Amino acid sequence: MAGLSLKNLHKTYGKVEVIKGVDLEIEHGEFVVFVGPSGCGKSTLLRMIAGLEDISSGELKIGDTVVNTVQPRDRGVAMVFQSYALYPHMTVYDNVGFGLRLKKTPKDVRDKKIREAARILQMEPLLDRKPAQLSGGQRQRVAIGRAIVREPEVFLFDEPLSNLDASLRMDMRMEISKLHQDLGATMIYVTHDQVEAMTLADKIVVLNGGVVQQVGSPLDLYHTPANLFVAGFIGSPKMNFIEVEVVEAAGGTVTVSGPNMTKISLARVSDGLNAGDKLTLGIRPHQLVPAENGTITGTVTLVENLGNETYVNLELASGKTLIVGLDGDFKVTLGQTLTLDPAPNKAVLFDAEGLAISAV
Ligand code: ADP
Ligand code: MG
């Protein structure tokens, strides 16, 4: 197994730069997820690691070796794609063992590895079937088996679950997590789905426009987003953003107010704030708490009862709508007026550039 080191990696297609200087350290045995919207460069970065795309500039190390010009098959990586790309006329057994046969691995060694992969993935009863006789989840398991028998230092997954339906996706997510625990291998996993990222990752790398926005554990990103992009991308339903103005910044606190709310004071971490500065206040749906004479008041325009929790759309006087997450037992009706307070020390302030300037 090996860690990876990415130093100032760039990728350009002609004049278009799609990876704009990525620096990243990945520890040996870590489960790292690249997450971001479609087109942000996740697959390109993963394919650069795999050796399927040239590196325009920068340095990529796997273990202690710079691998910029090393052939894909010699990098000690195995990749699993969204499309399973199985050979339809071959059995599961032969599909899993195909790469080993190409490498002329002796038959008995091959057999042992295929059966071990089948055991890990609990697909021993499927070995004689053809891909057409498998469900989507089983096919993806075969594709993962093909990666396992190569015994790579690093597993690379590119949206492996995107073709599966929602409930199967959840099952497979748990299987991949368990696979990581069992093998202890370094894994890099690409997805556009922030829930997948939150549930699988030791470390999440949020990408946007070919630039790393933030690197951190799932809860780091959730509680202390570095900027508006990360704050809006991580967490479901999304964080609410309210335009506010600084009323007073003195001592250890900053007081802000907006057209939609009375004054609210937060712990201050930035010294450079002045009255009149325009900021954005970010508050997650569950951190808006019903209160008598709260700072934020609005009208309930939508109620979604999910059982253990209830989501409400709250329309403010300005016309802006906030999403509020309430306990499932909280009684709320359409059209009623609701007043709320942000939970203490849970709101985040962002400056005009969108950078977080208050700690949670
Ligand atoms: P993601 O996987 O995050 O959805 P990609 O890494 O596939 O994004 O693509 C990142 C950007 O690079 C996109 O804007 C895409 O259009 C562009 N791109 C990808 N491959 C090529 C290519 N071969 N030639 C030109 N542009 C490309
Ligand atoms: Mg992609």
Short mmCIF file of C-alpha atoms and ligand atoms in Angstrom, two decimals:
data_model
loop_
_atom_site.label_atom_id
_atom_site.label_comp_id
_atom_site.label_asym_id
_atom_site.label_seq_id
_atom_site.Cartn_x
_atom_site.Cartn_y
_atom_site.Cartn_z
CA MET A 1 0.00 0.00 0.00
CA ALA A 2 1.07 3.53 -0.58
CA GLY A 3 0.22 7.13 0.02
CA LEU A 4 0.16 9.75 -2.73
CA SER A 5 1.51 13.23 -3.09
CA LEU A 6 0.18 15.69 -5.66
CA LYS A 7 2.22 18.86 -6.15
CA ASN A 8 0.88 21.75 -8.21
CA LEU A 9 -0.78 19.45 -10.75
CA HIS A 10 -2.08 21.11 -13.90
CA LYS A 11 -3.97 19.75 -16.88
CA THR A 12 -4.69 21.69 -20.03
CA TYR A 13 -6.52 20.62 -23.16
CA GLY A 14 -5.22 22.96 -25.83
CA LYS A 15 -5.73 26.39 -24.28
CA VAL A 16 -8.29 25.25 -21.74
CA GLU A 17 -7.00 24.60 -18.26
CA VAL A 18 -9.20 22.11 -16.42
CA ILE A 19 -6.97 21.27 -13.42
CA LYS A 20 -5.48 24.47 -12.03
CA GLY A 21 -2.70 23.58 -9.62
CA VAL A 22 -3.82 20.86 -7.22
CA ASP A 23 -1.76 20.19 -4.08
CA LEU A 24 -2.79 17.21 -2.00
CA GLU A 25 -1.30 14.66 0.39
CA ILE A 26 -3.06 11.31 0.70
CA GLU A 27 -2.00 9.00 3.51
CA HIS A 28 -1.38 5.33 3.08
CA GLY A 29 -4.67 3.45 3.73
CA GLU A 30 -6.80 6.58 3.61
CA PHE A 31 -10.23 6.74 1.95
CA VAL A 32 -10.27 10.03 0.04
CA VAL A 33 -13.29 11.31 -1.87
CA PHE A 34 -13.10 13.91 -4.66
CA VAL A 35 -16.48 15.65 -4.76
CA GLY A 36 -17.80 18.55 -6.78
CA PRO A 37 -20.33 19.45 -9.46
CA SER A 38 -20.28 17.87 -12.90
CA GLY A 39 -17.43 19.19 -15.05
CA CYS A 40 -15.25 20.41 -12.16
CA GLY A 41 -12.37 18.08 -13.09
CA LYS A 42 -12.83 15.09 -10.75
CA SER A 43 -12.47 12.41 -13.43
CA THR A 44 -9.61 14.24 -15.09
CA LEU A 45 -7.68 14.37 -11.80
CA LEU A 46 -8.37 10.69 -11.11
CA ARG A 47 -7.32 9.71 -14.64
CA MET A 48 -4.09 11.70 -14.21
CA ILE A 49 -3.38 9.61 -11.11
CA ALA A 50 -4.24 6.42 -13.03
CA GLY A 51 -1.97 7.45 -15.90
CA LEU A 52 -4.82 7.58 -18.40
CA GLU A 53 -4.27 11.33 -18.93
CA ASP A 54 -0.91 13.05 -19.25
CA ILE A 55 0.08 15.48 -16.52
CA SER A 56 0.62 18.92 -18.12
CA SER A 57 2.79 20.11 -15.22
CA GLY A 58 3.44 19.39 -11.57
CA GLU A 59 4.54 16.25 -9.79
CA LEU A 60 2.67 13.09 -8.86
CA LYS A 61 4.15 10.62 -6.40
CA ILE A 62 2.74 7.22 -5.51
CA GLY A 63 4.63 5.93 -2.50
CA ASP A 64 8.13 7.34 -2.89
CA THR A 65 8.19 7.25 -6.68
CA VAL A 66 7.47 10.11 -9.04
CA VAL A 67 5.16 8.45 -11.57
CA ASN A 68 4.46 11.31 -14.03
CA THR A 69 5.78 9.26 -16.94
CA VAL A 70 5.23 5.75 -15.56
CA GLN A 71 2.84 3.55 -17.57
CA PRO A 72 -0.61 3.01 -16.02
CA ARG A 73 -0.02 -0.73 -15.52
CA ASP A 74 3.19 -0.04 -13.60
CA ARG A 75 1.70 2.48 -11.15
CA GLY A 76 0.19 -0.10 -8.80
CA VAL A 77 -3.30 1.33 -9.26
CA ALA A 78 -6.58 -0.30 -10.32
CA MET A 79 -9.57 1.70 -11.49
CA VAL A 80 -13.30 0.93 -11.27
CA PHE A 81 -15.52 2.91 -13.64
CA GLN A 82 -19.16 3.92 -13.61
CA SER A 83 -19.83 1.66 -16.61
CA TYR A 84 -18.78 -1.83 -15.60
CA ALA A 85 -17.30 -2.73 -18.98
CA LEU A 86 -17.60 -6.49 -18.46
CA TYR A 87 -17.09 -8.97 -21.29
CA PRO A 88 -20.62 -10.24 -22.00
CA HIS A 89 -19.58 -13.65 -23.36
CA MET A 90 -17.36 -14.47 -20.36
CA THR A 91 -18.43 -15.84 -17.00
CA VAL A 92 -17.92 -13.84 -13.82
CA TYR A 93 -14.94 -16.10 -13.06
CA ASP A 94 -13.28 -15.27 -16.38
CA ASN A 95 -14.15 -11.60 -16.21
CA VAL A 96 -12.51 -11.29 -12.79
CA GLY A 97 -9.47 -13.27 -13.90
CA PHE A 98 -9.06 -11.72 -17.36
CA GLY A 99 -6.29 -9.29 -16.44
CA LEU A 100 -4.36 -12.03 -14.65
CA ARG A 101 -4.61 -14.27 -17.72
CA LEU A 102 -3.22 -11.48 -19.89
CA LYS A 103 -0.31 -11.18 -17.47
CA LYS A 104 0.18 -14.96 -17.82
CA THR A 105 -0.34 -15.53 -14.11
CA PRO A 106 -0.18 -19.32 -13.48
CA LYS A 107 -3.59 -20.95 -13.44
CA ASP A 108 -3.49 -22.10 -9.79
CA VAL A 109 -2.43 -18.64 -8.53
CA ARG A 110 -5.12 -17.06 -10.67
CA ASP A 111 -7.75 -19.43 -9.34
CA LYS A 112 -6.78 -18.66 -5.76
CA LYS A 113 -6.98 -14.89 -6.31
CA ILE A 114 -10.32 -15.05 -8.13
CA ARG A 115 -11.85 -17.18 -5.36
CA GLU A 116 -10.46 -14.88 -2.67
CA ALA A 117 -11.95 -11.82 -4.41
CA ALA A 118 -15.26 -13.68 -4.78
CA ARG A 119 -15.19 -14.48 -1.08
CA ILE A 120 -14.49 -10.87 -0.08
CA LEU A 121 -17.30 -9.61 -2.31
CA GLN A 122 -19.65 -12.48 -1.39
CA MET A 123 -20.18 -13.49 -4.98
CA GLU A 124 -18.97 -17.10 -4.85
CA PRO A 125 -22.36 -18.43 -6.07
CA LEU A 126 -22.19 -16.13 -9.11
CA LEU A 127 -18.87 -17.24 -10.57
CA ASP A 128 -20.38 -19.33 -13.39
CA ARG A 129 -22.89 -16.70 -14.50
CA LYS A 130 -22.59 -14.36 -17.48
CA PRO A 131 -23.01 -10.57 -16.93
CA ALA A 132 -26.50 -10.63 -18.50
CA GLN A 133 -27.62 -12.90 -15.64
CA LEU A 134 -26.54 -10.37 -12.99
CA SER A 135 -28.20 -7.34 -11.41
CA GLY A 136 -26.56 -3.92 -11.71
CA GLY A 137 -25.13 -4.17 -8.21
CA GLN A 138 -23.70 -7.63 -8.90
CA ARG A 139 -22.07 -6.42 -12.12
CA GLN A 140 -20.43 -3.56 -10.27
CA ARG A 141 -19.18 -6.09 -7.73
CA VAL A 142 -17.57 -8.07 -10.56
CA ALA A 143 -15.86 -4.89 -11.75
CA ILE A 144 -14.55 -4.32 -8.22
CA GLY A 145 -13.42 -7.98 -8.10
CA ARG A 146 -11.39 -7.38 -11.23
CA ALA A 147 -9.61 -4.54 -9.41
CA ILE A 148 -9.07 -6.61 -6.23
CA VAL A 149 -7.26 -9.49 -7.97
CA ARG A 150 -4.67 -7.04 -9.25
CA GLU A 151 -3.77 -6.33 -5.62
CA PRO A 152 -3.19 -2.64 -6.29
CA GLU A 153 -1.51 -0.21 -3.94
CA VAL A 154 -4.27 2.27 -4.69
CA PHE A 155 -7.90 1.73 -5.73
CA LEU A 156 -9.43 4.42 -7.93
CA PHE A 157 -13.22 4.62 -8.25
CA ASP A 158 -14.95 6.95 -10.71
CA GLU A 159 -18.62 7.32 -9.74
CA PRO A 160 -18.98 3.54 -9.43
CA LEU A 161 -22.51 3.67 -8.01
CA SER A 162 -24.11 6.30 -10.26
CA ASN A 163 -25.83 3.71 -12.47
CA LEU A 164 -27.53 1.98 -9.55
CA ASP A 165 -30.93 2.78 -8.06
CA ALA A 166 -31.10 4.58 -4.72
CA SER A 167 -31.49 1.63 -2.33
CA LEU A 168 -28.85 -0.45 -4.09
CA ARG A 169 -26.54 2.53 -3.98
CA MET A 170 -26.82 2.63 -0.23
CA ASP A 171 -26.07 -1.12 0.07
CA MET A 172 -23.07 -0.87 -2.24
CA ARG A 173 -21.82 2.19 -0.35
CA MET A 174 -21.69 0.11 2.81
CA GLU A 175 -19.97 -2.73 0.94
CA ILE A 176 -17.29 -0.40 -0.38
CA SER A 177 -16.78 0.96 3.12
CA LYS A 178 -16.39 -2.58 4.43
CA LEU A 179 -14.04 -3.44 1.58
CA HIS A 180 -11.85 -0.54 2.63
CA GLN A 181 -11.83 -1.79 6.21
CA ASP A 182 -11.03 -5.35 5.12
CA LEU A 183 -8.28 -4.52 2.64
CA GLY A 184 -6.90 -1.45 4.39
CA ALA A 185 -5.88 -0.15 0.95
CA THR A 186 -5.59 3.48 -0.12
CA MET A 187 -8.77 4.38 -1.99
CA ILE A 188 -9.64 7.46 -4.03
CA TYR A 189 -13.29 7.77 -4.90
CA VAL A 190 -14.91 10.30 -7.22
CA THR A 191 -18.54 11.33 -6.87
CA HIS A 192 -20.80 14.33 -7.45
CA ASP A 193 -22.99 13.13 -4.58
CA GLN A 194 -22.15 14.86 -1.32
CA VAL A 195 -23.99 12.21 0.71
CA GLU A 196 -21.69 9.53 -0.73
CA ALA A 197 -18.73 11.74 0.08
CA MET A 198 -19.87 12.37 3.66
CA THR A 199 -20.57 8.71 4.39
CA LEU A 200 -17.50 7.12 2.79
CA ALA A 201 -14.62 9.50 3.26
CA ASP A 202 -11.88 9.81 5.83
CA LYS A 203 -10.95 12.94 3.90
CA ILE A 204 -13.04 14.89 1.41
CA VAL A 205 -11.52 17.05 -1.31
CA VAL A 206 -14.06 19.55 -2.61
CA LEU A 207 -13.30 20.66 -6.17
CA ASN A 208 -14.82 23.45 -8.21
CA GLY A 209 -13.62 24.69 -11.57
CA GLY A 210 -10.41 22.62 -11.35
CA VAL A 211 -9.44 24.21 -8.02
CA VAL A 212 -9.45 22.55 -4.59
CA GLN A 213 -11.89 24.51 -2.42
CA GLN A 214 -11.24 22.70 0.84
CA VAL A 215 -9.80 19.47 2.19
CA GLY A 216 -11.03 18.01 5.45
CA SER A 217 -12.96 15.35 7.29
CA PRO A 218 -16.70 15.20 6.55
CA LEU A 219 -17.58 16.95 9.81
CA ASP A 220 -14.86 19.60 9.38
CA LEU A 221 -16.40 20.58 6.07
CA TYR A 222 -19.90 20.52 7.50
CA HIS A 223 -19.15 22.59 10.58
CA THR A 224 -16.38 24.87 9.32
CA PRO A 225 -16.76 25.38 5.57
CA ALA A 226 -13.97 27.55 4.20
CA ASN A 227 -16.18 29.43 1.78
CA LEU A 228 -19.68 29.85 0.37
CA PHE A 229 -19.15 27.17 -2.26
CA VAL A 230 -18.30 24.43 0.27
CA ALA A 231 -21.01 25.66 2.65
CA GLY A 232 -23.62 25.37 -0.10
CA PHE A 233 -22.35 22.09 -1.53
CA ILE A 234 -21.96 20.03 1.66
CA GLY A 235 -25.10 19.32 3.67
CA SER A 236 -28.65 18.47 2.67
CA PRO A 237 -30.92 20.37 2.60
CA LYS A 238 -28.59 23.20 1.77
CA MET A 239 -27.37 25.90 4.13
CA ASN A 240 -29.48 29.07 4.05
CA PHE A 241 -27.69 32.27 3.06
CA ILE A 242 -28.95 35.66 4.24
CA GLU A 243 -27.50 39.02 3.14
CA VAL A 244 -26.62 41.07 6.21
CA GLU A 245 -24.78 44.24 7.18
CA VAL A 246 -22.43 44.82 10.10
CA VAL A 247 -24.09 47.04 12.73
CA GLU A 248 -21.25 46.95 15.20
CA ALA A 249 -17.97 45.12 15.54
CA ALA A 250 -16.47 45.57 18.96
CA GLY A 251 -14.85 43.45 21.62
CA GLY A 252 -15.29 39.78 20.94
CA THR A 253 -18.52 40.03 19.00
CA VAL A 254 -19.92 41.28 15.74
CA THR A 255 -23.55 42.32 15.43
CA VAL A 256 -25.26 42.08 12.07
CA SER A 257 -28.74 42.75 10.80
CA GLY A 258 -30.58 42.36 7.55
CA PRO A 259 -33.86 43.30 5.93
CA ASN A 260 -35.23 39.95 7.02
CA MET A 261 -34.16 39.89 10.60
CA THR A 262 -33.55 41.80 13.78
CA LYS A 263 -30.00 42.14 15.09
CA ILE A 264 -27.96 39.08 15.83
CA SER A 265 -24.57 38.94 17.53
CA LEU A 266 -21.88 36.37 16.80
CA ALA A 267 -18.48 35.61 18.21
CA ARG A 268 -15.98 37.59 16.17
CA VAL A 269 -12.88 36.06 14.67
CA SER A 270 -11.99 38.66 12.10
CA ASP A 271 -10.55 42.00 13.21
CA GLY A 272 -11.11 43.85 9.98
CA LEU A 273 -14.88 44.36 10.21
CA ASN A 274 -16.51 47.78 10.16
CA ALA A 275 -20.08 48.98 10.51
CA GLY A 276 -21.76 48.93 7.11
CA ASP A 277 -19.73 45.99 5.73
CA LYS A 278 -21.90 43.69 3.63
CA LEU A 279 -21.65 40.03 4.65
CA THR A 280 -23.51 36.78 4.11
CA LEU A 281 -24.83 34.87 7.08
CA GLY A 282 -25.06 31.09 6.60
CA ILE A 283 -27.37 29.03 8.78
CA ARG A 284 -28.16 25.34 8.29
CA PRO A 285 -31.84 24.33 8.27
CA HIS A 286 -31.59 22.44 11.57
CA GLN A 287 -29.85 25.35 13.26
CA LEU A 288 -32.87 27.60 12.98
CA VAL A 289 -34.75 27.04 16.21
CA PRO A 290 -38.34 28.18 16.94
CA ALA A 291 -38.33 30.91 19.60
CA GLU A 292 -40.66 33.50 21.12
CA ASN A 293 -39.79 36.84 19.51
CA GLY A 294 -36.96 35.26 17.51
CA THR A 295 -34.64 37.25 15.27
CA ILE A 296 -36.10 35.83 12.06
CA THR A 297 -39.82 35.82 11.28
CA GLY A 298 -41.67 34.48 8.27
CA THR A 299 -44.67 32.63 6.89
CA VAL A 300 -44.74 28.88 6.39
CA THR A 301 -45.32 28.20 2.67
CA LEU A 302 -44.50 24.48 2.49
CA VAL A 303 -44.45 21.64 5.01
CA GLU A 304 -42.72 18.33 4.37
CA ASN A 305 -43.30 15.74 7.09
CA LEU A 306 -40.66 13.02 6.88
CA GLY A 307 -41.62 11.40 10.19
CA ASN A 308 -38.59 11.93 12.38
CA GLU A 309 -38.11 15.43 11.02
CA THR A 310 -40.11 18.10 9.23
CA TYR A 311 -38.83 20.54 6.64
CA VAL A 312 -40.55 23.87 6.25
CA ASN A 313 -40.19 26.63 3.68
CA LEU A 314 -40.33 29.94 5.48
CA GLU A 315 -41.00 33.01 3.36
CA LEU A 316 -39.58 36.22 4.83
CA ALA A 317 -41.04 39.71 4.36
CA SER A 318 -38.45 40.39 1.65
CA GLY A 319 -39.72 37.45 -0.38
CA LYS A 320 -36.68 35.33 0.40
CA THR A 321 -37.35 31.72 1.38
CA LEU A 322 -35.43 29.83 4.06
CA ILE A 323 -35.48 26.08 4.66
CA VAL A 324 -36.03 25.17 8.29
CA GLY A 325 -35.49 21.69 9.73
CA LEU A 326 -37.74 20.95 12.69
CA ASP A 327 -38.21 18.00 14.96
CA GLY A 328 -40.85 15.59 13.61
CA ASP A 329 -43.00 16.22 16.70
CA PHE A 330 -43.11 19.99 16.20
CA LYS A 331 -46.61 21.08 15.16
CA VAL A 332 -46.57 23.42 12.21
CA THR A 333 -49.26 24.34 9.71
CA LEU A 334 -49.24 25.94 6.30
CA GLY A 335 -49.67 29.72 6.43
CA GLN A 336 -48.71 30.14 10.07
CA THR A 337 -46.15 32.69 11.25
CA LEU A 338 -42.99 31.23 12.71
CA THR A 339 -40.23 33.07 14.51
CA LEU A 340 -36.78 31.58 14.88
CA ASP A 341 -33.35 32.11 16.35
CA PRO A 342 -30.11 30.71 14.97
CA ALA A 343 -28.71 28.11 17.37
CA PRO A 344 -25.94 29.74 19.44
CA ASN A 345 -22.53 29.71 17.72
CA LYS A 346 -23.73 27.69 14.74
CA ALA A 347 -24.09 30.40 12.12
CA VAL A 348 -21.20 31.21 9.78
CA LEU A 349 -20.36 34.65 8.37
CA PHE A 350 -18.86 35.04 4.90
CA ASP A 351 -17.17 38.16 3.56
CA ALA A 352 -17.82 39.81 0.20
CA GLU A 353 -15.38 37.37 -1.46
CA GLY A 354 -17.32 34.43 -0.02
CA LEU A 355 -14.64 33.41 2.48
CA ALA A 356 -15.76 32.25 5.93
CA ILE A 357 -14.78 34.82 8.56
CA SER A 358 -16.36 33.39 11.67
CA ALA A 359 -15.59 30.13 13.38
CA VAL A 360 -18.41 27.90 14.50
P1 ADP B 1 -16.07 15.74 -13.81
O1 ADP B 1 -15.56 14.34 -13.77
O2 ADP B 1 -15.82 16.52 -12.55
O3 ADP B 1 -17.52 15.81 -14.20
P2 ADP B 1 -14.18 16.04 -15.99
O4 ADP B 1 -12.89 15.80 -15.30
O5 ADP B 1 -14.73 14.91 -16.79
O6 ADP B 1 -15.27 16.55 -14.94
O7 ADP B 1 -14.05 17.30 -16.94
C1 ADP B 1 -13.52 18.51 -16.50
C2 ADP B 1 -13.53 19.52 -17.64
O8 ADP B 1 -12.60 19.12 -18.63
C3 ADP B 1 -14.87 19.63 -18.33
O9 ADP B 1 -15.12 20.97 -18.57
C4 ADP B 1 -14.68 18.86 -19.59
O10 ADP B 1 -15.46 19.38 -20.62
C5 ADP B 1 -13.21 19.06 -19.88
N1 ADP B 1 -12.62 17.91 -20.62
C6 ADP B 1 -12.57 16.62 -20.20
N2 ADP B 1 -11.95 15.84 -21.09
C7 ADP B 1 -11.60 16.66 -22.13
C8 ADP B 1 -10.91 16.46 -23.37
N3 ADP B 1 -10.45 15.25 -23.74
N4 ADP B 1 -10.73 17.54 -24.17
C9 ADP B 1 -11.17 18.76 -23.79
N5 ADP B 1 -11.80 19.01 -22.64
C10 ADP B 1 -12.03 17.98 -21.80
MG MG B 2 -16.55 12.53 -14.11
#
